[in-house]
XYZ file of C-alpha atoms in Angstrom:
310
model
C 0.000 0.000 0.000
C 2.777 2.439 0.979
C 4.641 1.637 -2.251
C 1.508 2.444 -4.296
C 1.070 5.729 -2.426
C 4.639 6.720 -3.206
C 4.132 5.743 -6.851
C 1.022 7.958 -7.063
C 2.853 10.807 -5.343
C 5.861 10.566 -7.682
C 3.649 10.250 -10.759
C 1.642 13.371 -9.865
C 4.716 15.376 -8.882
C 6.515 14.395 -12.088
C 3.560 15.582 -14.156
C 3.584 19.024 -12.555
C 7.377 19.383 -12.766
C 7.247 18.492 -16.467
C 4.618 21.229 -16.772
C 7.330 23.722 -15.751
C 6.009 24.238 -12.216
C 8.557 24.580 -9.423
C 8.809 21.896 -6.730
C 6.987 24.035 -4.175
C 4.274 25.068 -6.643
C 3.739 21.426 -7.643
C 3.300 20.374 -4.016
C 0.862 23.230 -3.365
C -1.257 22.233 -6.378
C -1.311 18.591 -5.231
C -2.489 19.641 -1.764
C -5.250 21.913 -3.081
C -6.469 19.497 -5.769
C -9.736 17.764 -4.813
C -8.749 14.502 -6.518
C -5.706 14.068 -4.262
C -6.321 11.304 -1.715
C -6.171 12.042 2.011
C -3.003 10.016 2.646
C -1.207 11.564 -0.327
C -2.360 15.015 0.783
C -1.012 14.472 4.321
C 2.297 13.195 2.947
C 2.563 16.123 0.527
C 1.654 18.652 3.234
C 4.407 17.274 5.449
C 6.989 17.609 2.665
C 5.901 21.158 1.830
C 5.994 22.294 5.466
C 9.496 20.853 5.926
C 10.697 22.468 2.691
C 9.459 25.829 3.946
C 11.580 25.277 7.060
C 14.635 24.900 4.829
C 15.103 21.114 5.008
C 16.525 19.381 1.890
C 13.991 17.390 -0.155
C 15.886 14.089 0.169
C 16.272 14.455 3.940
C 12.528 15.067 4.219
C 11.735 11.940 2.199
C 14.030 9.775 4.319
C 12.692 11.116 7.644
C 8.989 11.247 6.725
C 6.676 9.296 9.093
C 4.194 8.279 6.383
C 5.999 6.189 3.762
C 9.171 4.103 3.973
C 11.296 5.057 0.964
C 13.505 2.381 -0.579
C 17.240 2.885 -0.140
C 17.866 2.918 -3.891
C 15.291 5.687 -4.344
C 16.869 7.688 -1.526
C 20.229 7.484 -3.300
C 18.758 8.675 -6.588
C 17.020 11.662 -5.009
C 20.185 12.492 -3.084
C 22.176 12.511 -6.323
C 19.721 14.733 -8.160
C 19.529 17.077 -5.195
C 22.999 18.279 -6.184
C 21.688 19.139 -9.647
C 18.407 20.686 -8.464
C 16.277 18.621 -10.859
C 14.289 15.608 -9.608
C 12.501 14.640 -12.826
C 14.811 11.738 -13.742
C 14.575 10.214 -10.270
C 10.791 10.563 -10.256
C 10.576 9.024 -13.723
C 12.768 6.099 -12.605
C 10.602 5.506 -9.515
C 7.409 5.607 -11.597
C 8.725 3.131 -14.162
C 10.097 0.756 -11.504
C 6.922 0.765 -9.421
C 4.705 0.422 -12.493
C 6.689 -2.617 -13.663
C 6.436 -4.168 -10.199
C 2.679 -3.565 -10.028
C 2.200 -5.111 -13.473
C 4.208 -8.168 -12.411
C 2.147 -8.517 -9.230
C -1.089 -8.386 -11.239
C 0.234 -11.021 -13.652
C 1.397 -13.275 -10.795
C -1.978 -12.989 -9.035
C -3.828 -13.842 -12.249
C -1.664 -16.916 -12.859
C -1.795 -18.004 -9.206
C -5.583 -18.141 -8.770
C -6.105 -21.736 -9.933
C -3.058 -23.304 -8.184
C -3.751 -21.397 -4.952
C -7.367 -22.578 -5.064
C -6.104 -26.174 -5.174
C -3.698 -25.507 -2.293
C -6.524 -23.970 -0.236
C -8.693 -27.032 -0.886
C -5.845 -29.233 0.353
C -5.444 -27.081 3.467
C -9.178 -27.203 4.256
C -9.115 -30.936 3.594
C -6.250 -31.421 6.040
C -8.106 -29.354 8.676
C -11.205 -31.515 8.189
C -9.028 -34.625 8.389
C -7.585 -33.456 11.731
C -11.088 -32.717 13.036
C -12.544 -36.124 12.122
C -9.428 -38.052 13.195
C -10.390 -37.336 16.815
C -13.122 -39.975 16.450
C -10.662 -42.643 15.276
C -9.415 -45.277 17.733
C -6.317 -44.230 19.688
C -4.139 -46.973 18.231
C -5.115 -45.813 14.735
C -4.244 -42.204 15.549
C -0.857 -43.251 16.904
C 0.022 -45.033 13.664
C 0.687 -41.884 11.673
C -1.444 -39.115 13.068
C -0.353 -35.686 11.893
C 3.030 -36.397 10.316
C 1.842 -35.972 6.731
C -0.006 -32.748 7.478
C 3.030 -31.401 9.335
C 5.394 -32.331 6.475
C 3.017 -30.815 3.918
C 2.669 -27.520 5.767
C 6.415 -27.235 6.397
C 6.970 -27.765 2.674
C 4.279 -25.189 1.813
C 5.778 -22.527 4.108
C 9.264 -23.181 2.696
C 7.985 -22.960 -0.885
C 6.047 -19.726 -0.310
C 9.058 -18.120 1.405
C 11.245 -19.128 -1.536
C 8.630 -17.774 -3.943
C 8.461 -14.431 -2.089
C 12.265 -14.189 -1.981
C 12.476 -14.844 -5.732
C 9.944 -12.086 -6.395
C 11.887 -9.692 -4.155
C 15.180 -10.423 -5.912
C 13.478 -10.038 -9.293
C 12.694 -6.379 -8.563
C 15.792 -5.511 -6.565
C 17.954 -3.307 -8.747
C 21.705 -4.076 -8.565
C 23.737 -1.302 -6.949
C 25.678 -0.814 -10.174
C 22.445 0.256 -11.908
C 21.958 3.009 -9.346
C 25.638 3.979 -9.549
C 25.512 4.359 -13.338
C 22.240 6.293 -13.231
C 23.646 8.698 -10.620
C 26.877 9.076 -12.587
C 24.849 9.910 -15.684
C 22.882 12.514 -13.687
C 26.050 14.433 -12.919
C 27.603 14.061 -16.360
C 24.366 15.385 -17.880
C 24.789 18.509 -15.735
C 28.317 19.046 -17.153
C 30.194 17.866 -14.051
C 33.704 16.646 -14.872
C 34.518 12.927 -14.537
C 36.279 13.324 -11.190
C 33.480 15.289 -9.526
C 30.792 13.063 -11.057
C 32.524 9.929 -9.743
C 32.994 11.437 -6.301
C 29.317 12.346 -5.981
C 28.103 9.072 -7.519
C 30.258 7.075 -5.081
C 27.844 8.026 -2.290
C 25.540 5.252 -3.522
C 28.051 2.839 -1.970
C 27.329 4.151 1.509
C 26.557 0.583 2.658
C 29.621 -0.778 0.838
C 32.434 1.316 2.281
C 35.188 -0.725 0.610
C 33.826 -0.082 -2.907
C 33.332 3.610 -2.217
C 36.907 3.846 -0.934
C 38.183 2.184 -4.122
C 36.424 4.849 -6.195
C 37.677 7.702 -4.004
C 41.244 6.351 -4.027
C 41.131 6.260 -7.827
C 40.133 9.919 -8.198
C 43.656 11.251 -7.750
C 44.896 8.684 -10.262
C 42.613 10.022 -12.984
C 44.618 13.243 -13.193
C 47.799 11.148 -13.468
C 46.598 9.156 -16.458
C 44.613 6.344 -14.822
C 42.004 5.101 -17.290
C 38.414 5.662 -16.222
C 37.485 2.113 -17.219
C 40.036 0.878 -14.665
C 38.006 2.557 -11.920
C 34.908 0.616 -13.010
C 36.952 -2.582 -13.124
C 38.348 -2.104 -9.608
C 34.870 -1.916 -8.074
C 34.309 -5.556 -9.021
C 30.698 -4.834 -9.974
C 30.970 -4.915 -13.744
C 31.468 -7.810 -16.156
C 34.282 -7.850 -18.707
C 31.761 -7.157 -21.471
C 30.415 -4.104 -19.626
C 33.955 -2.816 -19.001
C 34.782 -3.163 -22.709
C 31.626 -1.274 -23.684
C 32.370 1.563 -21.267
C 36.030 1.652 -22.343
C 35.048 1.949 -26.014
C 32.693 4.874 -25.383
C 35.205 6.565 -23.065
C 37.781 6.337 -25.875
C 35.275 8.031 -28.203
C 34.607 10.741 -25.609
C 31.022 9.659 -24.975
C 30.852 7.997 -21.551
C 27.136 8.778 -21.254
C 26.528 6.765 -24.422
C 28.349 3.806 -22.881
C 26.375 4.121 -19.657
C 23.144 4.152 -21.661
C 24.142 0.978 -23.540
C 25.102 -0.856 -20.323
C 21.895 0.208 -18.551
C 19.758 -0.942 -21.487
C 21.522 -4.317 -21.488
C 20.957 -4.671 -17.737
C 17.281 -3.833 -18.234
C 17.053 -6.376 -21.057
C 18.468 -9.092 -18.788
C 16.120 -8.044 -15.981
C 13.140 -8.254 -18.352
C 14.261 -11.699 -19.508
C 14.437 -12.901 -15.889
C 11.003 -11.411 -15.283
C 9.551 -13.258 -18.293
C 11.088 -16.531 -17.083
C 9.681 -15.972 -13.590
C 6.196 -15.240 -14.951
C 6.279 -18.344 -17.161
C 7.172 -20.529 -14.154
C 4.605 -19.130 -11.701
C 1.626 -21.308 -12.647
C 3.450 -24.633 -13.204
C 5.526 -24.221 -10.027
C 2.418 -23.543 -7.920
C 0.617 -26.523 -9.480
C 3.615 -28.732 -8.653
C 3.601 -27.289 -5.128
C -0.088 -28.178 -4.743
C 0.590 -31.691 -6.039
C 3.476 -32.284 -3.631
C 1.439 -30.846 -0.741
C -1.442 -33.228 -1.466
C 0.911 -36.172 -2.044
C 2.633 -35.687 1.332
C -0.734 -35.753 3.094
C -1.841 -38.860 1.196
C 1.391 -40.815 1.767
C 2.017 -39.937 5.409
C -1.479 -39.392 6.801
C -4.260 -40.778 4.633
C -2.602 -43.937 3.283
C -1.843 -45.433 6.737
C -5.534 -45.133 7.657
C -6.649 -46.730 4.397
C -4.113 -49.520 4.876
C -5.306 -50.109 8.437
C -8.967 -50.343 7.540
C -8.130 -52.348 4.439
C -6.386 -54.867 6.672
C -9.450 -55.112 8.882
C -11.595 -55.828 5.878
């Protein structure tokens, strides 16, 4: 819910900024507009009041009590704060959140049938537990709840793995954020050294990588190749380094960054397509294994027992 609120906020703010309104004017319009939801209006009012007190926009976003802002978004806004233009960050947030929402809708649509089967199995196991109380004690002791326990442990493990896979699918690698921030500064005519220094702040949680970048800054003026700095971070593949090196040689680093980012997005989209294609079959298999565990470890012993009596 909070993520959707932030998406709506960023989408509206981006629209006004693209309409040549200032940041403060855009926020004032959003607050006064009747179509603005109450939660968005409260969030926007908080930001505007803090801006009027002189607080930086990024600091306000990070400290706001309404919506938890993702770390990668914080880094992007922090980078653009030095340029005074937030449109690229807002556009990135809107695209990322829209893609995630579309994936969620697709996953839900594909999951309805398999989840219905899993729910039937769960209700069946609950009914089985309820009626097993009337069975003789020696029958219950044979294999009472082992199958149901195994099945539910498997189900919890599978759903956790599924949720983790979805999270990793939409987690942008830190090098994406680094390249985007670097491009921000280069677009504003910062020199390579200054752009790298500012962009290195995205590695706040990875002090060793940031230190590598900072240590390389003095070497740039002594002839150190810029591609070597990218290589030393250990984040980029050989192919990506070659692409960046080629564009640096041609004096167009931003072109190289654009190519690398597009390739990273292409790979991310491919992984997303694979994930989507596996959602339904994996959930159906999960339902089958869940049911099979109950049958083998709980239901079959009862059938065998009564079959023996007959």
